[in-house]
PDB file of C-alpha atoms and ligand atoms in Angstrom:
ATOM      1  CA  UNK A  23      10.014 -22.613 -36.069  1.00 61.00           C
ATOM      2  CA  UNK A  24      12.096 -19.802 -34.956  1.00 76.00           C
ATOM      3  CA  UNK A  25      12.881 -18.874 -31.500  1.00 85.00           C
ATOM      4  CA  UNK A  26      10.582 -15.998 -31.311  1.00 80.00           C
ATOM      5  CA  UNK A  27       6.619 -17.306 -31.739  1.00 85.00           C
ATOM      6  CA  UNK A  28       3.671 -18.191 -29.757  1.00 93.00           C
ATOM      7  CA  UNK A  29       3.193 -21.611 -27.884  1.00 96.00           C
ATOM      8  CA  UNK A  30       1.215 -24.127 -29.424  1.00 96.00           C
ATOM      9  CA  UNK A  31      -0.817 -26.044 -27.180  1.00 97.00           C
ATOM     10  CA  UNK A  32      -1.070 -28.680 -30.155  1.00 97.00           C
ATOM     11  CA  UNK A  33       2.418 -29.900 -29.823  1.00 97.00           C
ATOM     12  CA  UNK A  34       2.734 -33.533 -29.113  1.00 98.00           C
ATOM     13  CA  UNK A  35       4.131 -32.911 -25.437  1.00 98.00           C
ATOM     14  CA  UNK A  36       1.815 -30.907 -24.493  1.00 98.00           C
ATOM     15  CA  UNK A  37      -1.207 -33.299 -25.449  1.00 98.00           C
ATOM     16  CA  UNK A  38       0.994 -35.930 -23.283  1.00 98.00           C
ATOM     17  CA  UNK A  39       1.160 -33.568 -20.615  1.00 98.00           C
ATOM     18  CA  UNK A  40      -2.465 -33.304 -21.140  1.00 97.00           C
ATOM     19  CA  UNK A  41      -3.346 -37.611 -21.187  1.00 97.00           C
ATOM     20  CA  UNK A  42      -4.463 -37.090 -24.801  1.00 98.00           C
ATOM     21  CA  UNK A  43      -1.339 -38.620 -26.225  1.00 98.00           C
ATOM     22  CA  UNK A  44       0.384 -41.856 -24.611  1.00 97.00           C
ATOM     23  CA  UNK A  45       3.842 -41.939 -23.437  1.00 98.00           C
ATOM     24  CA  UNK A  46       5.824 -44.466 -21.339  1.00 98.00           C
ATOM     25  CA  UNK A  47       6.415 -42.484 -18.073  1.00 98.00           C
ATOM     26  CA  UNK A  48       9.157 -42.964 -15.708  1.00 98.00           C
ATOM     27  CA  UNK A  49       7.924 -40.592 -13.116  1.00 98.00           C
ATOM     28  CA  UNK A  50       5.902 -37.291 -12.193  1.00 97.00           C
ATOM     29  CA  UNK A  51       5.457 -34.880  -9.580  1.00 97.00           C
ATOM     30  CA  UNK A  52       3.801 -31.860  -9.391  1.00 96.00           C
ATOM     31  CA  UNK A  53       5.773 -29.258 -11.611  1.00 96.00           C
ATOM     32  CA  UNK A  54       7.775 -32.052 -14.272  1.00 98.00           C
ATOM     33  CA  UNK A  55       6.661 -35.758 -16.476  1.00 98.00           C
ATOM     34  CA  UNK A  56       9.295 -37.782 -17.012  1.00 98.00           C
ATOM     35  CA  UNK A  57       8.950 -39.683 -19.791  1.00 98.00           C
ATOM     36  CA  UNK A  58      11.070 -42.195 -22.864  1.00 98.00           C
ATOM     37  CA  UNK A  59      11.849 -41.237 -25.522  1.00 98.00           C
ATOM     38  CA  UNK A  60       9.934 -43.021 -28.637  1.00 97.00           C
ATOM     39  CA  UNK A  61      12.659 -42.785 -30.817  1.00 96.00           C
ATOM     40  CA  UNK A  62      15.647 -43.096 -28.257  1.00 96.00           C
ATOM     41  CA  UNK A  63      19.101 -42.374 -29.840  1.00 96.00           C
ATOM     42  CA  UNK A  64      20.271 -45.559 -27.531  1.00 96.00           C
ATOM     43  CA  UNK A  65      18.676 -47.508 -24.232  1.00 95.00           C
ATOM     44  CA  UNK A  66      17.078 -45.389 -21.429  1.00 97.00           C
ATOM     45  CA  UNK A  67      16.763 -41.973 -23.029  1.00 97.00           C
ATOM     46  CA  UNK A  68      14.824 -39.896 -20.937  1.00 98.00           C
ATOM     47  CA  UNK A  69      12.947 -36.595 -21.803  1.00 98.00           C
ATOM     48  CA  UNK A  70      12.248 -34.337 -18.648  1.00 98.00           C
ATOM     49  CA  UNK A  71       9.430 -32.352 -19.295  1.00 98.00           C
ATOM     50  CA  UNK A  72       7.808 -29.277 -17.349  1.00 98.00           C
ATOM     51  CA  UNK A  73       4.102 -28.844 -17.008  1.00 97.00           C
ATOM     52  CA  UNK A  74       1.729 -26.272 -16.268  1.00 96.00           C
ATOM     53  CA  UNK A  75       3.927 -24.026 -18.709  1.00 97.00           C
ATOM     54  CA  UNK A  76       3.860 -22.372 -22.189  1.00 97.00           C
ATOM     55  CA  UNK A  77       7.301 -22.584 -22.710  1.00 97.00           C
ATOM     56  CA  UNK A  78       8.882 -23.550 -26.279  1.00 97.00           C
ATOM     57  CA  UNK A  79      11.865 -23.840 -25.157  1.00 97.00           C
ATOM     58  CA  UNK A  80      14.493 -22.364 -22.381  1.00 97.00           C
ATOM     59  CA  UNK A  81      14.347 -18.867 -23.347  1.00 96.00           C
ATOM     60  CA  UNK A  82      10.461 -18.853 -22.571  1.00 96.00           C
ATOM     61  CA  UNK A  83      10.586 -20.589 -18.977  1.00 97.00           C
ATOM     62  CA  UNK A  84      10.385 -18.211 -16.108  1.00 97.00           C
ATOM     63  CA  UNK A  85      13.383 -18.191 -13.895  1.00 97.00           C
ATOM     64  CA  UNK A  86      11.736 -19.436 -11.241  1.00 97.00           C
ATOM     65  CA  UNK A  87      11.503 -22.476 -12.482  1.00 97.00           C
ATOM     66  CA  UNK A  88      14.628 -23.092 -13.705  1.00 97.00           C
ATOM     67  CA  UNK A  89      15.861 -24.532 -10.640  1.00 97.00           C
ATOM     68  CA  UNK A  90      12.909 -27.160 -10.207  1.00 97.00           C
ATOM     69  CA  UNK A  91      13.396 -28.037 -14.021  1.00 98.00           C
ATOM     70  CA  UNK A  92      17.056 -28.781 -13.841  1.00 98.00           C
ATOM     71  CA  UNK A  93      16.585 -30.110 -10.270  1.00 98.00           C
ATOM     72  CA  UNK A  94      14.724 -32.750 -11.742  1.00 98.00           C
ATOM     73  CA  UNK A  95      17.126 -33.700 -14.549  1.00 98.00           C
ATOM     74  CA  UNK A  96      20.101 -33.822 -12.091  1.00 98.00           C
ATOM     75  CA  UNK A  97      17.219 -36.633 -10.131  1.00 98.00           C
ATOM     76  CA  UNK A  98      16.476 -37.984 -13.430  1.00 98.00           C
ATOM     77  CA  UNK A  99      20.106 -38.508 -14.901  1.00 98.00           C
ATOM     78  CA  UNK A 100      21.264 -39.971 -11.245  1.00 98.00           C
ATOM     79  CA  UNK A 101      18.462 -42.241 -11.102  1.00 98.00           C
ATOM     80  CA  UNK A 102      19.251 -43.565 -14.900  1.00 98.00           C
ATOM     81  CA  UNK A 103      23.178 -44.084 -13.749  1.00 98.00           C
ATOM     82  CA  UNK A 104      21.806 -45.896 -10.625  1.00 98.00           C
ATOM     83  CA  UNK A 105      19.697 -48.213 -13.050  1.00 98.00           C
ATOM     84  CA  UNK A 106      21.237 -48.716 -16.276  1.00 98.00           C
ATOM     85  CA  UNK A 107      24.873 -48.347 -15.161  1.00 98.00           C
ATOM     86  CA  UNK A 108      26.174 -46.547 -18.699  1.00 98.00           C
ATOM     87  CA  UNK A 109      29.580 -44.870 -18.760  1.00 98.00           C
ATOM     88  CA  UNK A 110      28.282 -41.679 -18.987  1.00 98.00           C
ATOM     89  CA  UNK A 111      25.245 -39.704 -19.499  1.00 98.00           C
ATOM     90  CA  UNK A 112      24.153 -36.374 -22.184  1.00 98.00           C
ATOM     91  CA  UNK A 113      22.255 -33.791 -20.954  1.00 98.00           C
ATOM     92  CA  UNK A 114      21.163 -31.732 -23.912  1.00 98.00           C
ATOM     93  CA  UNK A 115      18.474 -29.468 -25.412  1.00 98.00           C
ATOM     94  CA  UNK A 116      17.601 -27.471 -28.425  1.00 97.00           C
ATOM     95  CA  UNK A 117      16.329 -23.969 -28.668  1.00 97.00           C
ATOM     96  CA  UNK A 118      14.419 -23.261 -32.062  1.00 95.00           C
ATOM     97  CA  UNK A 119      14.035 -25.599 -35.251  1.00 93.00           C
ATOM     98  CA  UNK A 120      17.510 -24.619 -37.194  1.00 93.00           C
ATOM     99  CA  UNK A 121      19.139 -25.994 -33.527  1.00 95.00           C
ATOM    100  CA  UNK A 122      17.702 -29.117 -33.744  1.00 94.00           C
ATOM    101  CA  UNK A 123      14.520 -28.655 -32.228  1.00 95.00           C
ATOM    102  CA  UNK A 124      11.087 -30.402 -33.531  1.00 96.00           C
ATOM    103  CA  UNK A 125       8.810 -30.424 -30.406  1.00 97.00           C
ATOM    104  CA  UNK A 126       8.165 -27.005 -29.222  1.00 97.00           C
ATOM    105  CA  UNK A 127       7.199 -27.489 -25.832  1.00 98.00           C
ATOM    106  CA  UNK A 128      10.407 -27.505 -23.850  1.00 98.00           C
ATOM    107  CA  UNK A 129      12.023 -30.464 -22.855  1.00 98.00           C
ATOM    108  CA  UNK A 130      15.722 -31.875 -21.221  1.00 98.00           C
ATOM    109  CA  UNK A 131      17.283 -34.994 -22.668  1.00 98.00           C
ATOM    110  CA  UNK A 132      18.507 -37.426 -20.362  1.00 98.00           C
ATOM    111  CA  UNK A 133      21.130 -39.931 -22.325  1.00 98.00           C
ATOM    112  CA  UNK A 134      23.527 -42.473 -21.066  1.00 98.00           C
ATOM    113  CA  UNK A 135      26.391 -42.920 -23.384  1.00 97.00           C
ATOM    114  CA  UNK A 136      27.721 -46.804 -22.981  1.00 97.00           C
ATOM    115  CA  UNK A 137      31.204 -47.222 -24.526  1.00 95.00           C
ATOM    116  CA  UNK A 138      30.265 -50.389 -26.637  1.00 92.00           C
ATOM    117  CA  UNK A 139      27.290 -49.427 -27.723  1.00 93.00           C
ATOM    118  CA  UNK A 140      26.705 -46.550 -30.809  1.00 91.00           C
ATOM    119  CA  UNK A 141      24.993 -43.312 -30.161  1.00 93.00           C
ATOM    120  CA  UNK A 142      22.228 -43.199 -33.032  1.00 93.00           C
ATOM    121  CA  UNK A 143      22.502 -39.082 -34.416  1.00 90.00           C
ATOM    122  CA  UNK A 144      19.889 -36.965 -33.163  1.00 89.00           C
ATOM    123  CA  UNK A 145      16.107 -37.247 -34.662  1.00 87.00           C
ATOM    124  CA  UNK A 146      17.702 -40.850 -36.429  1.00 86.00           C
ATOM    125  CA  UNK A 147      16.485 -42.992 -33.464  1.00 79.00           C
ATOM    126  CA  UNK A 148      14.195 -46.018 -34.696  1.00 88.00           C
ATOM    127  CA  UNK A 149      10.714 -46.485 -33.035  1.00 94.00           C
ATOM    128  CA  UNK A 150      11.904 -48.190 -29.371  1.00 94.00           C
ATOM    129  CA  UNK A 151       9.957 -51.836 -28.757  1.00 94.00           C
ATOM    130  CA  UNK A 152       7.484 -50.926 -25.994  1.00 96.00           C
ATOM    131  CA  UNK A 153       8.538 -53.773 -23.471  1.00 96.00           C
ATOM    132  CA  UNK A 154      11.994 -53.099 -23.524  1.00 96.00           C
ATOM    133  CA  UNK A 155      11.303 -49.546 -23.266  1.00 97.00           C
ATOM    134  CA  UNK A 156       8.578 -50.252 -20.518  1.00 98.00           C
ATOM    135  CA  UNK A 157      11.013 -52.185 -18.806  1.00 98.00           C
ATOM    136  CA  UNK A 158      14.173 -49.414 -18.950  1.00 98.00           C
ATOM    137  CA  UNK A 159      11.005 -47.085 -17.313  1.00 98.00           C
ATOM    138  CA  UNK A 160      10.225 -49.200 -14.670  1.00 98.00           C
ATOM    139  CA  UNK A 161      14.267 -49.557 -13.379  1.00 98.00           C
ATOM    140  CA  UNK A 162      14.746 -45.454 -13.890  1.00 98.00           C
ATOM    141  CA  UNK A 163      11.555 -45.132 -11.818  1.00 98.00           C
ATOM    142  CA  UNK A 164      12.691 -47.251  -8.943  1.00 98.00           C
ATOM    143  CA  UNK A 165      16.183 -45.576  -8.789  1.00 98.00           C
ATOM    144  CA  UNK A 166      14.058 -42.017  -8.220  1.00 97.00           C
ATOM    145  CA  UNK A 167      11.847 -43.267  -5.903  1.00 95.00           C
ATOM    146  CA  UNK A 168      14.374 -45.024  -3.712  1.00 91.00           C
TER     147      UNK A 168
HETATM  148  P1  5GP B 208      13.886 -32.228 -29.968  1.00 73.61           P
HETATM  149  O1  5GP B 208      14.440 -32.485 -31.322  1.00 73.61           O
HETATM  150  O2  5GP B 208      12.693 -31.339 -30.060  1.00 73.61           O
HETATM  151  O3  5GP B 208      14.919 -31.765 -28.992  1.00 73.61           O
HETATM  152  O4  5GP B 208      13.461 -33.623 -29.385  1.00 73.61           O
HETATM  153  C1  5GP B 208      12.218 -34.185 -29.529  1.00 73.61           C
HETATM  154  C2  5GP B 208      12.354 -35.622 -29.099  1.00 73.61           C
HETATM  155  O5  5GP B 208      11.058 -36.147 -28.940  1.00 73.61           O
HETATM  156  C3  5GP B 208      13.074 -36.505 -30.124  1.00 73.61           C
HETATM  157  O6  5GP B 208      14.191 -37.117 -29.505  1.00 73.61           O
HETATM  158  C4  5GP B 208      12.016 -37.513 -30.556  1.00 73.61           C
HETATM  159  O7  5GP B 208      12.544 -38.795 -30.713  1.00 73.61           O
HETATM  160  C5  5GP B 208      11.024 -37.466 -29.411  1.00 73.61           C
HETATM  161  N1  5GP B 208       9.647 -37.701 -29.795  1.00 73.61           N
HETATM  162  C6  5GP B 208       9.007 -37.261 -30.911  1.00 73.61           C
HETATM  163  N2  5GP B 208       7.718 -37.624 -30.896  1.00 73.61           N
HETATM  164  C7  5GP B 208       7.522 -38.295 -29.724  1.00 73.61           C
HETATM  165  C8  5GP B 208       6.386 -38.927 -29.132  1.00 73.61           C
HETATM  166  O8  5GP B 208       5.276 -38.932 -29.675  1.00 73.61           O
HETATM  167  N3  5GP B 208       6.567 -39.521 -27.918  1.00 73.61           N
HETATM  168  C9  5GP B 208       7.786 -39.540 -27.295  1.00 73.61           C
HETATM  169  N4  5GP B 208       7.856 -40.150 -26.121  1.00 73.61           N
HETATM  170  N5  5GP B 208       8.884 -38.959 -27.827  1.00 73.61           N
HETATM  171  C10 5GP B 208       8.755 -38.346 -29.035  1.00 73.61           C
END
């Protein structure tokens, strides 16, 4: 999909966003879902995801909420630090398919990077085991609402 288009409401985010899809959520408020990924390039890889918006990616979001969206993956990436303790953390996203996008309804990764542990590449992630990921959700949420 190129970077020019119309939104499609179909997109798997968007029937998340919606409660027609399940996702493992870390936390919500008003104007963002926070949710793991499926397919998590290593433990406690967070997508930060705004609602209430037809936005493909970050060219489409109005500025005004820019600063709510990236307020909430500064929260989110502290929070996942706080809980998981990596050595570092990604912040990334893709704009448009031959970037490395495949969901078009935009969305922020959240990734710790641990030294001893490999980074699986991008969209080569294996399906996460629900408890474990369950249980990296419930820690990330605690850190935000603390
Ligand atoms: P993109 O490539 O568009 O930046 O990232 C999409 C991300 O969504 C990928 O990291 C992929 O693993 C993740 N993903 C794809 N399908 C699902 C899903 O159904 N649920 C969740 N939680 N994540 C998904």
């Amino acid at each position: 999909m190129s970077l020019s288009g119309s939104y499609d409401a179909s997109n798997i985010f968007a029937k998340i966003l919606r409660g027609e899809a399940p996702c493992v959520k870390v936390w919500e408020d008003a104007d963002t879902v926070v949710f793991m990924d499926i397919f998590p390039q290593t433990q406690g890889h967070c997508l930060v995801v705004p609602r209430d918006v037809e936005a493909r990616n970050l060219l489409d979001l109005p500025a005004d909420r820019l600063n709510g969206l990236f307020g909430r993956v500064q929260k989110t990436a502290r929070a996942v630090v706080s809980a998981l303790n990596p050595d570092g953390v990604i912040i990334t996203q893709f704009n448009g398919a031959p970037a490395g996008q495949t969901v078009f309804h935009l969305h922020v990764h959240v990734i710790p990077r641990y030294e001893n542990l490999p980074l699986q590449p991008h969209h080569q992630g294996k399906m996460a085991d629900m408890d474990a990921l369950s249980s990296q959700a419930a820690r990330i949420r605690s850190a935000m609402e603390a």
